[in-house]
Short mmCIF file of C-alpha atoms in Angstrom, two decimals:
data_model
loop_
_atom_site.label_atom_id
_atom_site.label_comp_id
_atom_site.label_asym_id
_atom_site.label_seq_id
_atom_site.Cartn_x
_atom_site.Cartn_y
_atom_site.Cartn_z
CA MET L 1 97.80 -68.99 135.23
CA ASN L 2 98.79 -66.49 137.96
CA GLU L 3 98.47 -69.16 140.64
CA LEU L 4 101.03 -71.38 138.70
CA THR L 5 103.63 -68.78 138.03
CA ALA L 6 103.28 -66.61 141.18
CA ASN L 7 105.04 -69.05 143.49
CA LEU L 8 107.95 -70.54 141.59
CA SER L 9 110.77 -71.96 143.63
CA PRO L 10 114.24 -72.94 142.51
CA ARG L 11 114.98 -76.76 141.84
CA CYS L 12 118.42 -78.27 141.27
CA VAL L 13 118.64 -80.58 138.32
CA GLY L 14 122.00 -81.83 137.19
CA ARG L 15 124.40 -78.92 137.46
CA TYR L 16 121.58 -76.39 136.67
CA LEU L 17 118.73 -74.57 138.48
CA ILE L 18 115.24 -73.98 137.17
CA ASP L 19 112.29 -72.41 138.92
CA MET L 20 109.18 -74.54 139.16
CA PRO L 21 105.68 -74.21 140.58
CA ALA L 22 105.59 -75.35 144.26
CA ASP L 23 102.99 -78.11 143.88
CA VAL L 24 104.51 -80.69 141.66
CA PHE L 25 105.24 -84.45 141.63
CA VAL L 26 108.87 -85.17 141.03
CA PHE L 27 110.49 -88.18 139.29
CA GLY L 28 113.97 -88.85 137.90
CA GLY L 29 117.05 -90.98 137.44
CA ILE L 30 120.75 -90.76 136.69
CA THR L 31 123.55 -92.76 135.32
CA VAL L 32 127.14 -91.73 136.13
CA ASP L 33 130.06 -93.38 134.34
CA ARG L 34 127.54 -96.02 133.12
CA VAL L 35 126.49 -96.88 136.62
CA PRO L 36 122.70 -96.37 137.13
CA ILE L 37 121.68 -94.78 140.49
CA GLU L 38 118.22 -95.33 141.87
CA VAL L 39 116.87 -93.51 144.88
CA THR L 40 113.92 -94.43 147.11
CA ALA L 41 112.55 -92.51 150.10
CA MET L 42 112.88 -94.93 153.06
CA PRO L 43 113.36 -94.87 156.82
CA GLU L 44 116.54 -96.43 158.13
CA ASP L 45 114.98 -99.25 159.91
CA GLN L 46 113.30 -100.44 156.73
CA PHE L 47 116.58 -100.09 154.79
CA GLN L 48 118.35 -102.37 157.34
CA ARG L 49 115.49 -104.87 157.09
CA GLU L 50 115.65 -104.91 153.33
CA ALA L 51 119.40 -105.04 153.18
CA ALA L 52 119.34 -108.06 155.51
CA SER L 53 116.62 -109.74 153.49
CA ARG L 54 118.55 -109.14 150.20
CA GLU L 55 121.75 -110.65 151.86
CA ALA L 56 119.82 -113.67 152.96
CA GLU L 57 118.27 -114.16 149.47
CA LEU L 58 121.63 -113.96 147.73
CA LYS L 59 123.36 -116.30 150.23
CA GLY L 60 120.55 -118.73 149.76
CA THR L 61 120.76 -118.79 146.04
CA ARG L 62 122.56 -121.67 144.38
CA SER L 63 123.87 -121.61 140.74
CA ALA L 64 122.74 -124.28 138.16
CA ASP L 65 126.46 -125.34 137.90
CA ALA L 66 129.10 -126.11 140.53
CA TYR L 67 130.36 -122.58 140.93
CA PRO L 68 129.25 -119.98 143.57
CA PHE L 69 126.40 -117.59 143.01
CA LEU L 70 127.43 -114.99 145.51
CA TYR L 71 131.10 -114.09 145.46
CA ALA L 72 131.45 -111.24 147.90
CA SER L 73 129.33 -109.13 150.37
CA GLY L 74 129.78 -106.77 153.16
CA GLU L 75 129.84 -103.07 154.18
CA VAL L 76 131.27 -100.41 152.00
CA SER L 77 131.83 -97.64 154.57
CA GLY L 78 129.73 -98.24 157.74
CA ALA L 79 126.57 -100.05 158.78
CA ALA L 80 124.41 -97.88 156.47
CA THR L 81 126.02 -99.31 153.37
CA ARG L 82 125.97 -102.83 151.71
CA TYR L 83 127.46 -104.32 148.63
CA PHE L 84 127.09 -107.72 146.88
CA ILE L 85 128.96 -109.27 143.96
CA HIS L 86 127.04 -112.10 142.45
CA ARG L 87 126.30 -113.72 139.06
CA GLY L 88 122.85 -112.24 138.70
CA ASP L 89 121.11 -115.30 137.37
CA VAL L 90 121.40 -118.94 138.38
CA LEU L 91 121.99 -119.96 134.74
CA ALA L 92 124.56 -117.10 133.98
CA ASP L 93 128.03 -117.95 132.77
CA PRO L 94 130.44 -118.42 135.67
CA SER L 95 132.33 -115.39 134.49
CA ARG L 96 129.38 -113.01 134.84
CA ARG L 97 129.38 -110.53 137.73
CA VAL L 98 126.86 -108.12 139.10
CA ILE L 99 128.04 -105.42 141.46
CA GLU L 100 125.14 -104.18 143.53
CA ALA L 101 125.55 -101.60 146.28
CA TYR L 102 123.26 -99.71 148.67
CA LYS L 103 123.44 -96.73 150.99
CA TRP L 104 121.08 -95.12 153.32
CA ASP L 105 121.44 -91.42 153.87
CA ARG L 106 119.15 -88.61 155.04
CA GLY L 107 115.92 -90.48 154.51
CA PHE L 108 116.85 -92.14 151.19
CA GLN L 109 117.98 -95.54 149.90
CA ILE L 110 120.55 -95.12 147.24
CA LYS L 111 121.10 -98.12 144.96
CA MET L 112 123.87 -98.69 142.36
CA GLN L 113 124.18 -101.66 140.06
CA THR L 114 126.52 -102.52 137.27
CA LYS L 115 127.57 -105.58 135.41
CA GLY L 116 131.11 -107.05 134.43
CA TRP L 117 133.10 -110.24 134.09
CA ASP L 118 135.83 -112.19 135.80
CA TYR L 119 137.30 -114.89 133.61
CA THR L 120 139.92 -115.76 136.31
CA ASN L 121 137.52 -117.22 138.91
CA PRO L 122 136.89 -119.85 137.74
CA ASP L 123 139.89 -119.72 135.38
CA GLN L 124 138.80 -119.55 131.70
CA THR L 125 141.79 -117.65 130.49
CA SER L 126 142.89 -120.52 128.17
CA ASP L 127 139.83 -120.33 126.16
CA SER L 128 140.47 -119.02 122.62
CA LEU L 129 137.73 -116.35 122.83
CA VAL L 130 138.71 -115.29 126.40
CA GLU L 131 142.26 -114.80 125.13
CA LEU L 132 140.95 -111.92 123.05
CA ILE L 133 139.42 -110.19 126.02
CA THR L 134 141.31 -107.47 127.98
CA PRO L 135 141.16 -107.29 130.93
CA LYS L 136 140.24 -110.77 131.92
CA ASN L 137 138.82 -109.41 135.21
CA ILE L 138 137.05 -106.13 135.34
CA VAL L 139 135.54 -106.50 138.79
CA PRO L 140 138.28 -104.67 140.68
CA GLU L 141 137.79 -101.64 138.43
CA LEU L 142 133.98 -101.59 138.63
CA ARG L 143 134.03 -102.25 142.34
CA ALA L 144 136.46 -99.32 142.91
CA LEU L 145 134.14 -97.06 140.75
CA VAL L 146 130.92 -98.13 142.59
CA PHE L 147 132.61 -97.76 146.02
CA ASP L 148 133.83 -94.32 145.20
CA LEU L 149 130.44 -93.23 143.96
CA LEU L 150 128.67 -94.78 147.05
CA LYS L 151 130.97 -93.06 149.55
CA ARG L 152 130.48 -89.71 147.91
CA VAL L 153 126.72 -89.76 147.11
CA ARG L 154 124.26 -88.35 149.66
CA GLY L 155 120.47 -88.22 150.00
CA ARG L 156 118.92 -84.82 149.19
CA PRO L 157 115.46 -83.44 149.73
CA GLU L 158 114.02 -81.74 146.75
CA SER L 159 114.18 -78.29 148.30
CA GLU L 160 117.96 -78.46 149.07
CA ILE L 161 120.22 -76.40 146.71
CA PRO L 162 123.85 -77.44 147.23
CA SER L 163 126.56 -74.75 147.21
CA GLU L 164 129.46 -77.01 146.20
CA PRO L 165 130.31 -78.51 142.75
CA GLY L 166 128.31 -81.58 141.96
CA VAL L 167 125.28 -83.07 140.24
CA CYS L 168 121.74 -83.11 141.59
CA PHE L 169 119.28 -85.81 140.77
CA PHE L 170 115.90 -86.98 142.29
CA GLY L 171 116.58 -87.73 145.95
CA GLY L 172 120.39 -87.30 145.78
CA PHE L 173 123.46 -85.29 145.23
CA LEU L 174 126.81 -86.52 143.93
CA PRO L 175 129.66 -84.05 144.95
CA GLY L 176 132.48 -83.41 142.51
CA LYS L 177 133.76 -81.31 139.64
CA ALA L 178 132.29 -81.94 136.15
CA GLY L 179 134.18 -84.60 134.31
CA ALA L 180 132.50 -87.85 134.67
CA THR L 181 129.91 -89.08 132.11
CA GLU L 182 126.57 -87.94 133.49
CA ASN L 183 123.12 -88.67 131.89
CA LEU L 184 120.08 -87.66 133.98
CA TRP L 185 116.36 -86.84 133.60
CA THR L 186 113.87 -85.26 135.87
CA GLN L 187 110.20 -84.85 135.39
CA PHE L 188 107.94 -82.47 137.13
CA VAL L 189 104.06 -83.08 136.95
CA LEU L 190 101.61 -80.43 138.21
CA HIS L 191 99.55 -81.61 141.14
CA ASP L 192 96.22 -80.22 140.07
CA ARG L 193 96.83 -80.55 136.32
CA ILE L 194 98.33 -84.00 135.95
CA ASP L 195 98.46 -83.86 132.11
CA VAL L 196 101.03 -81.05 132.33
CA SER L 197 104.62 -82.05 132.80
CA VAL L 198 108.01 -80.35 132.50
CA GLY L 199 110.99 -82.59 131.65
CA LEU L 200 114.64 -81.61 131.99
CA GLU L 201 117.50 -83.89 130.71
CA THR L 202 121.25 -83.35 130.61
CA SER L 203 123.81 -85.44 128.96
CA SER L 204 127.53 -84.90 129.03
CA ASP L 205 128.48 -87.39 126.28
CA ILE L 206 126.04 -86.59 123.52
CA ARG L 207 126.75 -84.37 120.67
CA GLU L 208 124.03 -83.92 118.11
CA PRO L 209 124.97 -83.43 114.44
CA THR L 210 122.39 -80.52 114.24
CA THR L 211 120.74 -77.98 116.53
CA LEU L 212 117.08 -78.06 117.29
CA LEU L 213 116.30 -75.34 114.68
CA GLN L 214 118.33 -77.09 112.11
CA ARG L 215 116.02 -80.15 112.31
CA GLY L 216 113.16 -78.23 110.79
CA ASP L 217 112.28 -80.76 107.98
CA SER L 218 111.91 -83.58 110.39
CA ILE L 219 109.99 -81.54 112.92
CA ASN L 220 107.55 -80.18 110.24
CA ALA L 221 107.02 -83.74 108.93
CA ALA L 222 106.14 -84.81 112.52
CA LEU L 223 103.81 -81.92 112.86
CA LYS L 224 102.01 -82.81 109.72
CA GLU L 225 101.50 -86.33 111.12
CA SER L 226 100.05 -85.06 114.37
CA GLU L 227 97.85 -82.38 112.72
CA GLY L 228 100.13 -79.91 114.41
CA ARG L 229 101.62 -76.47 113.82
CA THR L 230 104.29 -74.23 115.11
CA ILE L 231 103.44 -71.72 117.76
CA ARG L 232 106.80 -70.05 117.93
CA LYS L 233 110.45 -70.91 117.34
CA GLY L 234 113.85 -69.14 117.52
CA PRO L 235 117.02 -68.64 119.51
CA VAL L 236 116.79 -67.99 123.23
CA ASP L 237 119.51 -66.19 125.24
CA LEU L 238 119.38 -67.81 128.66
CA PRO L 239 121.90 -66.73 131.37
CA GLY L 240 125.13 -68.56 130.50
CA LEU L 241 123.33 -70.87 128.26
CA PRO L 242 122.53 -69.96 124.66
CA ALA L 243 119.70 -72.07 123.53
CA GLU L 244 117.00 -72.62 120.86
CA GLU L 245 113.33 -73.26 121.29
CA TRP L 246 110.40 -74.71 119.15
CA LEU L 247 106.90 -74.49 120.52
CA MET L 248 104.31 -76.71 118.95
CA ALA L 249 100.55 -77.59 119.13
CA GLY L 250 99.04 -80.85 117.84
CA ILE L 251 97.22 -84.09 118.77
CA THR L 252 99.08 -85.68 121.67
CA THR L 253 99.74 -89.27 122.84
CA ARG L 254 96.37 -89.03 124.50
CA ASP L 255 94.58 -88.19 121.22
CA VAL L 256 93.55 -84.75 122.32
CA PRO L 257 94.76 -81.35 121.24
CA GLY L 258 97.77 -80.30 123.27
CA HIS L 259 101.22 -78.79 123.25
CA HIS L 260 104.88 -79.74 123.13
CA LEU L 261 107.19 -76.95 123.91
CA ALA L 262 110.90 -77.82 123.56
CA LEU L 263 114.31 -76.11 124.18
CA GLU L 264 117.78 -77.31 123.52
CA ALA L 265 121.19 -75.91 124.47
CA ASN L 266 124.75 -77.25 123.77
CA SER L 267 123.32 -79.48 121.09
CA ARG L 268 126.50 -79.74 119.09
CA ILE L 269 129.01 -79.23 121.91
CA GLY L 270 127.93 -81.67 124.48
CA SER L 271 130.73 -82.26 127.10
CA ALA L 272 131.19 -82.47 130.85
CA GLN L 273 131.49 -78.69 131.02
CA THR L 274 128.83 -78.04 128.38
CA PRO L 275 126.22 -80.89 128.60
CA LEU L 276 123.47 -81.19 126.17
CA VAL L 277 120.37 -79.74 127.79
CA ILE L 278 116.84 -80.55 126.74
CA LEU L 279 113.84 -78.94 128.36
CA GLU L 280 110.30 -79.88 127.33
CA LEU L 281 106.77 -78.88 128.61
CA ASP L 282 103.84 -81.14 127.44
CA THR L 283 100.13 -80.76 127.93
CA GLY L 284 97.51 -83.39 127.39
CA SER L 285 100.29 -86.09 127.15
CA HIS L 286 101.22 -89.27 128.93
CA ASN L 287 103.74 -88.82 131.75
CA LYS L 288 104.67 -90.50 135.16
CA VAL L 289 101.40 -89.61 136.75
CA LEU L 290 98.79 -89.53 133.89
CA ARG L 291 97.82 -93.04 132.80
CA ASP L 292 94.14 -92.75 132.15
CA PRO L 293 92.38 -91.22 129.06
CA ILE L 294 91.47 -87.59 129.25
CA GLU L 295 88.95 -85.45 127.28
CA LYS L 296 91.12 -82.41 126.86
CA ALA L 297 94.32 -80.70 127.91
CA SER L 298 94.02 -78.63 131.08
CA LEU L 299 95.79 -75.59 129.74
CA THR L 300 94.95 -73.37 126.79
CA GLU L 301 97.62 -72.46 124.38
CA GLY L 302 98.05 -69.03 125.90
CA GLU L 303 98.32 -70.66 129.40
CA ALA L 304 100.79 -73.19 128.23
CA VAL L 305 103.04 -70.57 126.59
CA ALA L 306 102.71 -68.37 129.70
CA LEU L 307 103.88 -71.19 132.00
CA TRP L 308 106.69 -72.00 129.53
CA ASP L 309 107.95 -68.44 129.40
CA ALA L 310 107.87 -68.20 133.14
CA VAL L 311 109.69 -71.53 133.72
CA SER L 312 112.04 -71.89 130.76
CA ARG L 313 113.60 -68.45 131.19
CA THR L 314 114.88 -69.37 134.66
CA LEU L 315 117.03 -72.20 133.46
CA ARG L 316 120.70 -71.36 134.34
CA PRO L 317 123.90 -73.01 135.43
CA ARG L 318 123.96 -73.45 139.22
CA PRO L 319 126.59 -71.17 140.80
CA ASN L 320 129.72 -73.27 141.53
CA GLY L 321 127.88 -76.29 140.00
CA PHE L 322 130.58 -77.19 137.74
#
């Protein structure tokens, strides 16, 4: 276990830092103000080719009715950005709009996409059902939101720890004070033990009715179903982040004995300044890398708990992150 915990390095997740083993696969995603953001590592010339191909595809698509399929396209802020406003499907109602935007920055393609409506083009405002809808055209509002996010967001290598306020996610960073609705997840999978994963989620708009330890009845029932047991549970005083943990052993999603170690903070006070934080370590379980059956978990209980103690106790708010 020393080789795993001897070379921990800080990673930026959301508005927090956590120290992880150096050799890990990283996955993740984020939604900001209900706009999903997807990031893909990509050279700039490939980005330009794919953007041109997407534009040609959309311009060549014809709706099943007499109305346009593509309503707008162009650059958002320079040649490394693109946006498209279209109906999403050739059979979609003429009011439907998809706002799709791309940016290339620092070796990453950043994609945003959200859906809305425009009942003014073509004009359907006299329809009795449409009369009940306000606003009749939400596209300007969504376009402004997506354009603002796209202008601010930047690509980010995993080793970069920003010093300004903002939210980190896989492949990117969005500068700005906490205030938006942010929901993100990141999963780290050990290179040489691919059944071992560490997941970290933060959500600024979720308030649970109970804390982790207050869910004992349902957790104990689940443990009984999985032939499980509690290893350890109790409060955890992390730096600037009071939390609770529940460490469990049982039969995993791969039908082998393994471990599920969980920590929660801000369970009942989730907000932009105090987002719900969920940290989990799993062994012997399905994750973004492990797809095939396995014979056993690669860590013993003692090793899993040792890795948990080394990693979980480093979780802390990033200085100036909020």
